[in-house]
XYZ file of C-alpha atoms in Angstrom:
86
model
C -0.084 0.013 0.037
C 2.853 2.466 0.753
C 4.510 1.620 -2.564
C 1.320 2.725 -4.347
C 1.175 5.940 -2.530
C 4.722 6.756 -3.345
C 4.225 5.614 -7.001
C 1.249 8.135 -7.211
C 3.404 10.971 -5.428
C 6.338 10.185 -7.740
C 4.147 10.325 -10.908
C 2.833 13.562 -9.905
C 6.570 14.752 -9.228
C 7.480 13.623 -12.726
C 4.604 15.515 -14.360
C 5.672 18.577 -12.524
C 9.127 18.225 -13.792
C 8.013 17.536 -17.329
C 5.770 20.670 -17.279
C 8.762 22.620 -16.091
C 10.900 21.561 -19.122
C 7.890 22.192 -21.520
C 7.321 25.592 -19.979
C 11.004 26.510 -20.293
C 11.220 25.087 -23.763
C 8.362 27.448 -24.785
C 9.792 30.435 -22.941
C 13.193 30.027 -24.751
C 11.616 28.808 -27.949
C 13.897 25.587 -27.934
C 12.619 22.499 -29.598
C 15.530 20.204 -29.386
C 18.402 20.150 -26.953
C 18.847 22.856 -24.277
C 19.693 25.728 -26.526
C 22.540 26.802 -24.032
C 20.160 27.998 -21.469
C 21.345 26.965 -17.991
C 17.965 26.905 -16.448
C 16.668 24.706 -19.182
C 19.778 22.570 -18.661
C 19.087 22.114 -15.097
C 15.366 21.336 -15.609
C 16.389 18.727 -18.238
C 18.597 16.966 -15.961
C 16.255 17.104 -13.030
C 13.637 15.497 -15.128
C 16.136 12.864 -16.439
C 17.558 11.991 -13.035
C 14.022 11.469 -11.728
C 13.041 9.334 -14.758
C 16.137 7.071 -14.096
C 15.984 6.824 -10.345
C 12.326 6.864 -9.317
C 11.146 3.588 -10.957
C 14.232 1.716 -9.257
C 13.176 3.121 -5.955
C 9.561 2.145 -6.376
C 10.585 -1.331 -7.464
C 12.632 -1.755 -4.425
C 10.174 -0.286 -1.917
C 8.407 -3.685 -1.196
C 11.604 -5.127 -0.149
C 12.442 -2.308 2.302
C 8.863 -2.235 3.338
C 9.037 -5.903 4.491
C 12.157 -5.010 6.520
C 10.390 -2.215 8.198
C 7.492 -4.336 8.998
C 9.730 -6.926 10.472
C 11.468 -4.393 12.470
C 8.187 -3.046 14.016
C 7.066 -6.563 14.627
C 7.444 -7.347 18.491
C 9.182 -10.689 17.763
C 12.291 -9.118 16.149
C 12.596 -6.659 19.147
C 12.224 -9.536 21.685
C 14.800 -11.512 20.015
C 17.280 -8.443 20.112
C 16.455 -7.969 23.663
C 17.065 -11.770 24.344
C 20.558 -11.636 22.534
C 21.298 -8.810 24.810
C 20.313 -10.448 28.114
C 21.879 -13.899 27.343
């Protein structure tokens, strides 16, 4: 469930980044590339990095989610306490 929430939030973030790139392309009248404008270059890289890394994070979230669930489980904490006592 948490993964789905973050997937939706990430999709909204990607849409915002893509709209930023489109807005700057229209503002600077650049169809291809970055036209040498540093603001457009930054927006393109921000969008590109998000497209590269967000899907990997979403795929790995269930793996980390299971670990968090295990850590919040009382059995794991009791086991750690038992190791410390014995």
